[in-house]
Short mmCIF file of C-alpha atoms in Angstrom, two decimals:
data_model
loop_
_atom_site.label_atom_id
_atom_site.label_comp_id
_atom_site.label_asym_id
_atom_site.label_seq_id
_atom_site.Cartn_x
_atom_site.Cartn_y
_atom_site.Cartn_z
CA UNK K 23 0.00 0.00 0.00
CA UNK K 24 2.48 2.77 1.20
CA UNK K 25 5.90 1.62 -0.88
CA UNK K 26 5.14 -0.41 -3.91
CA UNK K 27 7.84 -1.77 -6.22
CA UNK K 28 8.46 -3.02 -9.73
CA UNK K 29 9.54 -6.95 -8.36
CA UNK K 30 6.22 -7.06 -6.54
CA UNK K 31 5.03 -9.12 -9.23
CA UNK K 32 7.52 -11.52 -9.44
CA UNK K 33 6.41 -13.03 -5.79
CA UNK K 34 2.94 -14.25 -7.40
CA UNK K 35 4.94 -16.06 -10.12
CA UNK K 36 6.52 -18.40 -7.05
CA UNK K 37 3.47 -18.72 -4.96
CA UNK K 38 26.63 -17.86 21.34
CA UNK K 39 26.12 -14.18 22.85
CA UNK K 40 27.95 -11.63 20.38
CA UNK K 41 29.45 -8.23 21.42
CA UNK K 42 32.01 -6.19 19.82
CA UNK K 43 34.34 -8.79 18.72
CA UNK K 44 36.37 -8.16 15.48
CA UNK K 45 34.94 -9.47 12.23
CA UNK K 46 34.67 -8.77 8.58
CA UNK K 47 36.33 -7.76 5.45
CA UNK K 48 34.73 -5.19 2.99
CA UNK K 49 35.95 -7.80 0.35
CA UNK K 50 34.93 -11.79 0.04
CA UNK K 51 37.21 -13.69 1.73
CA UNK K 52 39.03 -16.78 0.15
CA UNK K 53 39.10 -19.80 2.09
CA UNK K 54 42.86 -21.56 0.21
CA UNK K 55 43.00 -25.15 1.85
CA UNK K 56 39.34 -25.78 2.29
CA UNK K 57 37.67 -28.01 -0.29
CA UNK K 58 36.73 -26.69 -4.35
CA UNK K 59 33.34 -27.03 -4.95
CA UNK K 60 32.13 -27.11 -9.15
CA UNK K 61 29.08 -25.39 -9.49
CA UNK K 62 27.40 -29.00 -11.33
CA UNK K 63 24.06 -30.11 -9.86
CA UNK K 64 25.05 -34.01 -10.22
CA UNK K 65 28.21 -33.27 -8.08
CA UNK K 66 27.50 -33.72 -4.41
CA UNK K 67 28.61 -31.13 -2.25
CA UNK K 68 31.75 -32.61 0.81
CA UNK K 69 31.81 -30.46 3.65
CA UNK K 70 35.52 -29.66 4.79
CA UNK K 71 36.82 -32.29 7.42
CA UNK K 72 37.47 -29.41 9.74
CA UNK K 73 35.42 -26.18 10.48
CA UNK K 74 37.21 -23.85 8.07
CA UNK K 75 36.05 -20.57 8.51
CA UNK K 76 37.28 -17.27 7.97
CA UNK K 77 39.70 -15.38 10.33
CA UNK K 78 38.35 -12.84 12.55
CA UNK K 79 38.73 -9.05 10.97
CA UNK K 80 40.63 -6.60 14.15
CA UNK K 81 38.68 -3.53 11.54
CA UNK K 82 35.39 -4.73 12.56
CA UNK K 83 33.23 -1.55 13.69
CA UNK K 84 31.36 -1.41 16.50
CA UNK K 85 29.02 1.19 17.29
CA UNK K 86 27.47 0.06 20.65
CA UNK K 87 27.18 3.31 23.04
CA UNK K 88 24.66 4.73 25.40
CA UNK K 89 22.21 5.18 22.58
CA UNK K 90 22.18 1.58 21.31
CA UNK K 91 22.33 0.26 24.99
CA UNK K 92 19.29 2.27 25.88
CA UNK K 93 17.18 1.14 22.61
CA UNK K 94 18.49 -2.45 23.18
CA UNK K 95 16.87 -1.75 27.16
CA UNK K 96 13.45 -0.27 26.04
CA UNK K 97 11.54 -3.85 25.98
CA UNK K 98 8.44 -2.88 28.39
CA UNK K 99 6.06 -3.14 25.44
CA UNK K 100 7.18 -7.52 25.55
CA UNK K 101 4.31 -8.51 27.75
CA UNK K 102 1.18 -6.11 26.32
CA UNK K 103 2.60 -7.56 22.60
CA UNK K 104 2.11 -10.91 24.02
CA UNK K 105 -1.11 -10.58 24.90
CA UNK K 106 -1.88 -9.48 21.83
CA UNK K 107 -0.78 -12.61 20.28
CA UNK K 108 -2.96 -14.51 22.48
CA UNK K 109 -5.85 -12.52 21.63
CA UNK K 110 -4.77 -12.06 18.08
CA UNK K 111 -6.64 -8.25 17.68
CA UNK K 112 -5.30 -5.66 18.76
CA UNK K 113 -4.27 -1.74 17.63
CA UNK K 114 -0.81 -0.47 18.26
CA UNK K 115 -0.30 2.10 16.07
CA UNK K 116 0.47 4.45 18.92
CA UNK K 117 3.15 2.58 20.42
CA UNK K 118 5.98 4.78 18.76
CA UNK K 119 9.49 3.85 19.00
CA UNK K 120 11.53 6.95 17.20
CA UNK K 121 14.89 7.21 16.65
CA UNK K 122 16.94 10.31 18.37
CA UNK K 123 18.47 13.06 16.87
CA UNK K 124 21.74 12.93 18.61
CA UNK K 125 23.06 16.84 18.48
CA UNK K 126 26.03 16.29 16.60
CA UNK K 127 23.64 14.91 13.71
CA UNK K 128 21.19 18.48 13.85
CA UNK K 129 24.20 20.91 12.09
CA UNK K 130 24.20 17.36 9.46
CA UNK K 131 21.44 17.73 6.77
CA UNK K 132 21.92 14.14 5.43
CA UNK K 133 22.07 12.19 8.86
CA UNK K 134 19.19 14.63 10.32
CA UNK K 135 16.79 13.65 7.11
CA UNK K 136 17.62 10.31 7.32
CA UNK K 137 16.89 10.16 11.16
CA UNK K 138 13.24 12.30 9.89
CA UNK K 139 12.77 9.81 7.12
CA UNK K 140 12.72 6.47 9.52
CA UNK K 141 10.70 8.48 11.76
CA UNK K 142 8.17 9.66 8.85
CA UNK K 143 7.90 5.78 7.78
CA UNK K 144 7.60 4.30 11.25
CA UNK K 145 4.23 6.58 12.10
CA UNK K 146 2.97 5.06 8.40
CA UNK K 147 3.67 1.68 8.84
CA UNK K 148 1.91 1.75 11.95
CA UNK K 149 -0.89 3.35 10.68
CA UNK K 150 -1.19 1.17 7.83
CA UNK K 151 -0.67 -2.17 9.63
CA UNK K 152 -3.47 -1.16 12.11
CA UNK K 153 -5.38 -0.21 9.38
CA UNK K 154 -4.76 -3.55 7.82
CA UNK K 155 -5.67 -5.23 10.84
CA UNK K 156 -9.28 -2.93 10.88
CA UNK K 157 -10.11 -4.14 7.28
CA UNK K 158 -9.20 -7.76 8.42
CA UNK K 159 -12.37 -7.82 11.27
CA UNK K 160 -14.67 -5.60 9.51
CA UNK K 161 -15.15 -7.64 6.75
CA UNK K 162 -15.92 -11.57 5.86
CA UNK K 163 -16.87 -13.01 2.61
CA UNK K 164 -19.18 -15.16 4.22
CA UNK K 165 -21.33 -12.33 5.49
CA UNK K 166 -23.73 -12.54 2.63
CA UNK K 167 -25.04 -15.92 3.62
CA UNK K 168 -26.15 -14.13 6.71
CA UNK K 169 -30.37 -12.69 7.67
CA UNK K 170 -31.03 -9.19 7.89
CA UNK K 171 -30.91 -9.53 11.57
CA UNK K 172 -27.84 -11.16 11.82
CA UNK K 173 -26.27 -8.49 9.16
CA UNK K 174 -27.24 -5.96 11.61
CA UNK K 175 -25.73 -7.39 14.50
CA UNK K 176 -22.62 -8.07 12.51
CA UNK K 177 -22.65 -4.47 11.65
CA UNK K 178 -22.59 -2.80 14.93
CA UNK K 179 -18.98 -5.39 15.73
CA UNK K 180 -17.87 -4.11 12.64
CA UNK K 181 -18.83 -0.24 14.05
CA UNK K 182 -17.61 -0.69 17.23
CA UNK K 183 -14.20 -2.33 15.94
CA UNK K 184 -14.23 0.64 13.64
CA UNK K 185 -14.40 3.16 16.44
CA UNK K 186 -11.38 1.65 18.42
CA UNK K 187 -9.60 1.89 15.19
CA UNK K 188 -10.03 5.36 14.92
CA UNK K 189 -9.37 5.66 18.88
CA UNK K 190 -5.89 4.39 18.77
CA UNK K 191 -5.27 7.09 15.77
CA UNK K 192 -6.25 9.71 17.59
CA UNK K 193 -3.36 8.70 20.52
CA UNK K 194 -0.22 8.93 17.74
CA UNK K 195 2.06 11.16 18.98
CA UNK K 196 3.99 13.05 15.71
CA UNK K 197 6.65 14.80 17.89
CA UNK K 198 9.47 12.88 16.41
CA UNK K 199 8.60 14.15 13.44
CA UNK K 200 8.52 18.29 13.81
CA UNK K 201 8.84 19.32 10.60
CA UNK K 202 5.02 20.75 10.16
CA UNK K 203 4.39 19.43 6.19
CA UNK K 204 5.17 15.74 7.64
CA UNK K 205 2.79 16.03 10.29
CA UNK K 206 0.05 18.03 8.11
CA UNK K 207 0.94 15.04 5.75
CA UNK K 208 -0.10 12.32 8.71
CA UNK K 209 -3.06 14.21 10.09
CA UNK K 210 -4.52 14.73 6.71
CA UNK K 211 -4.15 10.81 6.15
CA UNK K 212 -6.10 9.99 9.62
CA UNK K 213 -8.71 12.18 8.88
CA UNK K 214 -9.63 10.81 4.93
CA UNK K 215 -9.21 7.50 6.63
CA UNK K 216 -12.01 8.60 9.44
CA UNK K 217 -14.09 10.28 7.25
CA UNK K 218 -14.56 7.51 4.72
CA UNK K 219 -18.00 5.88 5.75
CA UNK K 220 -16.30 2.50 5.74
CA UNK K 221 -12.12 1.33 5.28
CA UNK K 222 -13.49 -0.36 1.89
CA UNK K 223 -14.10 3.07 0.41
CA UNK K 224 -10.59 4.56 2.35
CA UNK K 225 -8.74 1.77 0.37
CA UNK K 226 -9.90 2.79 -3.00
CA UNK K 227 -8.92 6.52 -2.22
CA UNK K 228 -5.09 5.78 -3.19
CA UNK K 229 -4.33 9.08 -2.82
CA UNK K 230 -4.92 9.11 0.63
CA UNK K 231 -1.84 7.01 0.65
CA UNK K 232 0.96 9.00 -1.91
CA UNK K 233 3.66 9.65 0.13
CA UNK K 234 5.72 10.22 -3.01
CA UNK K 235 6.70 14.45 -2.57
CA UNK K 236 7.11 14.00 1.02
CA UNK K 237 9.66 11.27 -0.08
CA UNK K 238 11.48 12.97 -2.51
CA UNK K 239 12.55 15.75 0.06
CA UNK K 240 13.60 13.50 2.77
CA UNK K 241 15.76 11.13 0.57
CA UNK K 242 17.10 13.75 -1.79
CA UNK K 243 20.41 14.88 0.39
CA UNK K 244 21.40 11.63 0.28
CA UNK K 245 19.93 8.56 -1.38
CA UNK K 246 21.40 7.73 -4.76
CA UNK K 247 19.28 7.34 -7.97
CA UNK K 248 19.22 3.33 -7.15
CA UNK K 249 18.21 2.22 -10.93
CA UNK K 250 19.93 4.63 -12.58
CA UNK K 251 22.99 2.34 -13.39
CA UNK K 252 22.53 -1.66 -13.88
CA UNK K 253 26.47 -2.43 -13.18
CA UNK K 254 26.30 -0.28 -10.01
CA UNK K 255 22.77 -1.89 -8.91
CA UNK K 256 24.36 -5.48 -9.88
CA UNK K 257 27.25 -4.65 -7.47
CA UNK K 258 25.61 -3.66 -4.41
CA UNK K 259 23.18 -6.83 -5.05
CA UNK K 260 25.84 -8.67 -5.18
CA UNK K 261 27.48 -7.09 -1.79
CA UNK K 262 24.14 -7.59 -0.10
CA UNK K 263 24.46 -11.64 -0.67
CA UNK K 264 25.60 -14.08 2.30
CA UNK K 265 27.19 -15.82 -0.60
CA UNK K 266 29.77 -12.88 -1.05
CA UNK K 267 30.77 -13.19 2.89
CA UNK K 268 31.52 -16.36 2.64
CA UNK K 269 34.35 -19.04 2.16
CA UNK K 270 35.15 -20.15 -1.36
CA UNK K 271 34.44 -23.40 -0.69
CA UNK K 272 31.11 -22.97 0.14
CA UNK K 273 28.36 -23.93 -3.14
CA UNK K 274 25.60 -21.54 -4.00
CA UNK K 275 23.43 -21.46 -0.65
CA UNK K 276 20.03 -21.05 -2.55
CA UNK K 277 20.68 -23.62 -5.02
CA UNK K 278 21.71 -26.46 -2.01
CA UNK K 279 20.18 -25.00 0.87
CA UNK K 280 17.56 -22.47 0.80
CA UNK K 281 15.71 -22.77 -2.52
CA UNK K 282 12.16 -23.99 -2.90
CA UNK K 283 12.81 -27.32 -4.23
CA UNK K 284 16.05 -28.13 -2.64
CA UNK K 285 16.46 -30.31 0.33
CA UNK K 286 19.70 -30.11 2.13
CA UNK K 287 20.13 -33.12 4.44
CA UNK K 288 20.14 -33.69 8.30
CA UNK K 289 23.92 -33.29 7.50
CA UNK K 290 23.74 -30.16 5.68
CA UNK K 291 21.74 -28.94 8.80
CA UNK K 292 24.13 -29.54 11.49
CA UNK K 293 26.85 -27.86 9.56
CA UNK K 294 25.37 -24.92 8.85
CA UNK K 295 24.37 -24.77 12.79
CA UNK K 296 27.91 -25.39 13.85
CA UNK K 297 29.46 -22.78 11.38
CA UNK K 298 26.63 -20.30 12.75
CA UNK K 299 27.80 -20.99 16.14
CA UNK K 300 31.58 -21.09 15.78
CA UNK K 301 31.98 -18.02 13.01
CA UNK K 302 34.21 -15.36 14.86
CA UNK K 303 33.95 -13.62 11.63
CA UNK K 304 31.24 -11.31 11.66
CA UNK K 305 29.97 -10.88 8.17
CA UNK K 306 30.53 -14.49 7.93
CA UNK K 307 28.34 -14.69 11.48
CA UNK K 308 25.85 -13.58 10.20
CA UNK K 309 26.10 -14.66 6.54
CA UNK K 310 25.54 -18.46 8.58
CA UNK K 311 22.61 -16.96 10.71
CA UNK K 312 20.58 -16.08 7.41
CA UNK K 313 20.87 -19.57 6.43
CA UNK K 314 19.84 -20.55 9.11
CA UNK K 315 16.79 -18.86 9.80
CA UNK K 316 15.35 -20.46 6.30
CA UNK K 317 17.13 -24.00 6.27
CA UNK K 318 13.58 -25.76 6.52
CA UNK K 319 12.28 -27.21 9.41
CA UNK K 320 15.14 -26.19 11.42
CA UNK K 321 14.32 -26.54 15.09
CA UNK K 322 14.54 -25.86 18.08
CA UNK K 323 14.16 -21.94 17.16
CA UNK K 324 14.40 -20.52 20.43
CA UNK K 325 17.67 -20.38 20.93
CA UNK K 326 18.57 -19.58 16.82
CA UNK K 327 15.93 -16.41 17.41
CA UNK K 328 17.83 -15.33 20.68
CA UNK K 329 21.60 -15.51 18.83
CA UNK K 330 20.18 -13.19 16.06
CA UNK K 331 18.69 -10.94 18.63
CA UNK K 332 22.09 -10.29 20.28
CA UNK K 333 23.84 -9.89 17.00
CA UNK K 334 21.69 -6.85 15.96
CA UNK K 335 21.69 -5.83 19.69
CA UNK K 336 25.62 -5.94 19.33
CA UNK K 337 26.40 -2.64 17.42
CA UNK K 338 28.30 -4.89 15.16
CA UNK K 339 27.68 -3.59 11.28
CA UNK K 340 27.41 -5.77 8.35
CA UNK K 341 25.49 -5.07 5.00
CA UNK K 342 23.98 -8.31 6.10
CA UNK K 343 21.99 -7.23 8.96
CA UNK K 344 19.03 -6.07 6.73
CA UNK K 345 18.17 -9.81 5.70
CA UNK K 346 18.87 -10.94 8.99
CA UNK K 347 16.38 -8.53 10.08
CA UNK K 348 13.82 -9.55 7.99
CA UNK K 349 14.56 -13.56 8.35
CA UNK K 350 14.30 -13.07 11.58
CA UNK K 351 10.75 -11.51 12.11
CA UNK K 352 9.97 -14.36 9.23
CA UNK K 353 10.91 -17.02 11.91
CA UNK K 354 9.78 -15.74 14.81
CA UNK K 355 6.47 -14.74 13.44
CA UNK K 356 6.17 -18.88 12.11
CA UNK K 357 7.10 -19.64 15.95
CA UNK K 358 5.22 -17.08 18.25
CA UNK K 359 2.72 -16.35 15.74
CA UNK K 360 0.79 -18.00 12.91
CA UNK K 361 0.34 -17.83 9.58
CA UNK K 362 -3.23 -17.17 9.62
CA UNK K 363 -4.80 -13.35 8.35
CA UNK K 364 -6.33 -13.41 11.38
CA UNK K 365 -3.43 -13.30 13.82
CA UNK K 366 -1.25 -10.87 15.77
CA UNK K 367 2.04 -10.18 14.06
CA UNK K 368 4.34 -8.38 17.10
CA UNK K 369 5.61 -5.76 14.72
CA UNK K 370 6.43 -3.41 18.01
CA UNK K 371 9.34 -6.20 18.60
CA UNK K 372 10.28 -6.41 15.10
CA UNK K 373 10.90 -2.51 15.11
CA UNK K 374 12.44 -2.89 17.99
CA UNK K 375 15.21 -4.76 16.38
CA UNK K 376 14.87 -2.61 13.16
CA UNK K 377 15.31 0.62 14.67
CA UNK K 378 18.94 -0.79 16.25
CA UNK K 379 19.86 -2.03 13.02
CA UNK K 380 18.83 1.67 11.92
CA UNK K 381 20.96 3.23 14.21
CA UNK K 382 23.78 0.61 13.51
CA UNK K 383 23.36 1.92 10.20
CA UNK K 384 23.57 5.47 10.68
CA UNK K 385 26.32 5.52 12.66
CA UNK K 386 28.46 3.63 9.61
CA UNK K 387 27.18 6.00 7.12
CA UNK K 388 28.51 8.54 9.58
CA UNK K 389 31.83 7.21 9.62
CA UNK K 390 31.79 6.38 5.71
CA UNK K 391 30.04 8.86 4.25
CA UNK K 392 31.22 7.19 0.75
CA UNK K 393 29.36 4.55 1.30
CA UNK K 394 26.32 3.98 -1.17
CA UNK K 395 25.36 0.58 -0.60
CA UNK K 396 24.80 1.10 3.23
CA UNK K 397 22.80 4.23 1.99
CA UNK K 398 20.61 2.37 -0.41
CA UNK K 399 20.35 -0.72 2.19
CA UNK K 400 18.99 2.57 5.01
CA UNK K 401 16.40 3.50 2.65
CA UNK K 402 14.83 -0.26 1.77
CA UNK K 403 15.51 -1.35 5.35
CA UNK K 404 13.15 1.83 6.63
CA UNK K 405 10.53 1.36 3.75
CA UNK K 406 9.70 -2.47 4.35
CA UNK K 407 5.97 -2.38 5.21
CA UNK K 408 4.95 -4.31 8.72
CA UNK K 409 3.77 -8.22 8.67
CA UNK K 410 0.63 -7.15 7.03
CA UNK K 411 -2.26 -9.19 6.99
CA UNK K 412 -3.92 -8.64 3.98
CA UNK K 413 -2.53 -6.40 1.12
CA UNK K 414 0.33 -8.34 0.21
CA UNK K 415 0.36 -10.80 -2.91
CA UNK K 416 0.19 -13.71 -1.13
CA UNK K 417 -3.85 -14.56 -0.93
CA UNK K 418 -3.13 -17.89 2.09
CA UNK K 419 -2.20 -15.94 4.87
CA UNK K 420 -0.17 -13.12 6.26
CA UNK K 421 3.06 -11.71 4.43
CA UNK K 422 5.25 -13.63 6.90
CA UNK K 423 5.09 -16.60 3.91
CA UNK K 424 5.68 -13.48 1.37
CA UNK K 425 8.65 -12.68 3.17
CA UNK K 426 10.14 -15.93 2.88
CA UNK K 427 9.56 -15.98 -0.99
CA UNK K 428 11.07 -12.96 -1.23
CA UNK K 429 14.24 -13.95 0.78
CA UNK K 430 14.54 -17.30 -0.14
CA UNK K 431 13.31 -18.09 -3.77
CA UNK K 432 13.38 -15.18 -5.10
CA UNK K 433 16.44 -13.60 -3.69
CA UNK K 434 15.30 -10.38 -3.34
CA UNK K 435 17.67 -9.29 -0.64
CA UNK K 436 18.28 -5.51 -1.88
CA UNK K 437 14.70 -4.76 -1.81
CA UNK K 438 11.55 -2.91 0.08
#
């Protein structure tokens, strides 16, 4: 609904604690004694005799600090999300969780519109998930089969559902984003979606929704034109790939692990585990932990959910902590959750994790202000919608299963 793509499409045609411990390379790192591996589907895949992995980088950057430690802290919203999940509806929009202008940013156009845009996207995202949510219990197919009576009744839920909706609107709070047009630009949404006799009719108004102009200023200081050049595109793709973090010896992960016909073996399994757990190098960390998260029927997932936690709660950067990101809230949503339209998605603990990856972020851009990919991976990490329920392509459930198509057969890993 808000950000729409051109790949959109392409998803119907599928249908160990860590802290600031070195890591990475910028470049992929060769693994010389480990085994060669020919890219043939009838050769089968030896893993090394001993767990090769890549050597620890002394560069890695770490951005933990007061900041990160107090976003990491800010966790009282656990239990009221978990009731939520129990009861399965439930309106959150107005649980905000901004990002902070630190002071040296304010005299920085680029950082402070960047820190504007996340907090301009998290206030719609929230509206439109709860919004989502609304359309998702005022409305069921089977409501024609029902006597005028019954109608009525049904009605006056639908009403009263209706009315909480537009409650929990009315408690936003826009003061992280001060800039007046952005907050005309919000209120002006709430109030077409209020004054629309029903969220059917507020979903055909796709104006209500253009965001476009209010885009264009916040990203123009410092997003590049992302399709402008194919080569440069191809390159960051390629640099935003667990494949490129990883040993030589290593095959194609979605060909022989992850894609939607293969079937890696009990085998495959355990090594992947082992090299999650035993990586010291970072990228390569978490390279393992992506693969993990969609190795199927991996379990138990307690403990694999809690190990990615702590590596986004680290202030460790990688380019690879967008698809972690969004593995993660896959597989926790499949294990706290369901995949049902009608349940709670906790979206206040996936933001949770994104705005830390955010700040990660930020802080890297700070220090390498050349860098375009961790730009470009800012502005699709900020603009992926919430686990929706409904508008998504996938018509079976919520986009939890349209997140996993995206990751994992399609590959779209630089993407909204």
């Amino acid at each position: 609904m808000i950000m729409k793509t051109q790949h959109l499409l392409l998803t119907l045609l599928m249908l160990g604690g860590v802290g600031c411990a070195p890591t990475p390379q910028a470049e992929k790192q060769h693994e010389p004694t480990a085994t060669s591996f020919e890219n043939d589907k009838t050769t089968s895949f030896v893993w090394p005799d001993t767990l090769a992995t890549i050597p620890a980088d002394v560069s890695q950057e770490c951005y933990y600090d007061k900041t990160l430690a107090a976003y990491a802290a800010d966790t009282g919203f656990y239990a009221f999300e978990d009731s939520c999940i129990e009861n399965q509806y439930c309106f959150v929009a107005s649980h905000i969780q901004p990002l902070k202008l630190p002071d040296e940013w304010k005299s920085k156009k680029e950082l402070s519109d960047m820190v504007a845009f996340y907090n301009f996207m998290e206030i719609l995202h929230a509206i439109e998930t709860d919004y989502d949510a609304c359309e998702r219990y005022t409305y069921d197919a089977n409501d024609i089969n029902l006597t005028d009576e019954q109608l009525k009744a049904r009605e006056a839920e639908y009403a009263e559902t209706r009315k909480d909706f537009y409650a929990e609107l009315d408690c936003i709070s826009l003061k992280s984003i001060p800039e007046k047009g952005l907050q005309n630009r919000v209120k002006t949404l709430i109030r077409e979606i209020k004054e629309s006799e029903s969220s059917e009719e507020a979903e055909g108004e796709e104006n209500i929704w253009d965001i476009n102009s209010s885009l264009d200023k916040l990203t123009e200081s410092w997003l590049p034109d992302i399709f402008a050049d194919s080569l440069r595109y191809a390159s960051w793709d390629e640099k935003s790939s667990p494949q490129y973090y990883l040993p030589d010896w290593v095959p194609d992960v979605f060909d022989c692990f992850l894609g939607q016909y293969v079937k890696p073996t009990l085998d495959d399994k355990m090594e992947i585990v082992k090299r999650f757990n035993n990586s010291e190098n970072f990228n390569e960390k978490v390279a393992w932990g992506f693969i993990t998260l969609g190795v199927e029927r991996l379990a138990p997932c307690e403990g694999l959910l809690k190990m990615c936690e702590e590596i986004i709660a680290s202030g460790n950067y990688s380019p690879l902590l967008d698809i972690l990101w969004r593995a993660y809230r896959e597989k926790y949503n499949g294990t706290y959750s369901c995949p049902s339209t009608y349940c709670y998605s906790p979206n206040l603990r996936y933001n949770h994790f994104r705005r830390m990856v955010a700040y990660t972020t930020l802080r890297h851009i700070e220090a390498h202000p050349e860098d375009e990919l961790a730009r470009v991976q800012y502005y699709f990490m900020v603009a992926h919608t919430n686990i929706l329920r409904l508008h998504h392509p996938y018509p079976f459930g919520n986009s939890a299963a349209t997140e996993y198509m995206l990751l994992y057969w399609n590959q779209m890993l630089l993407y909204y």
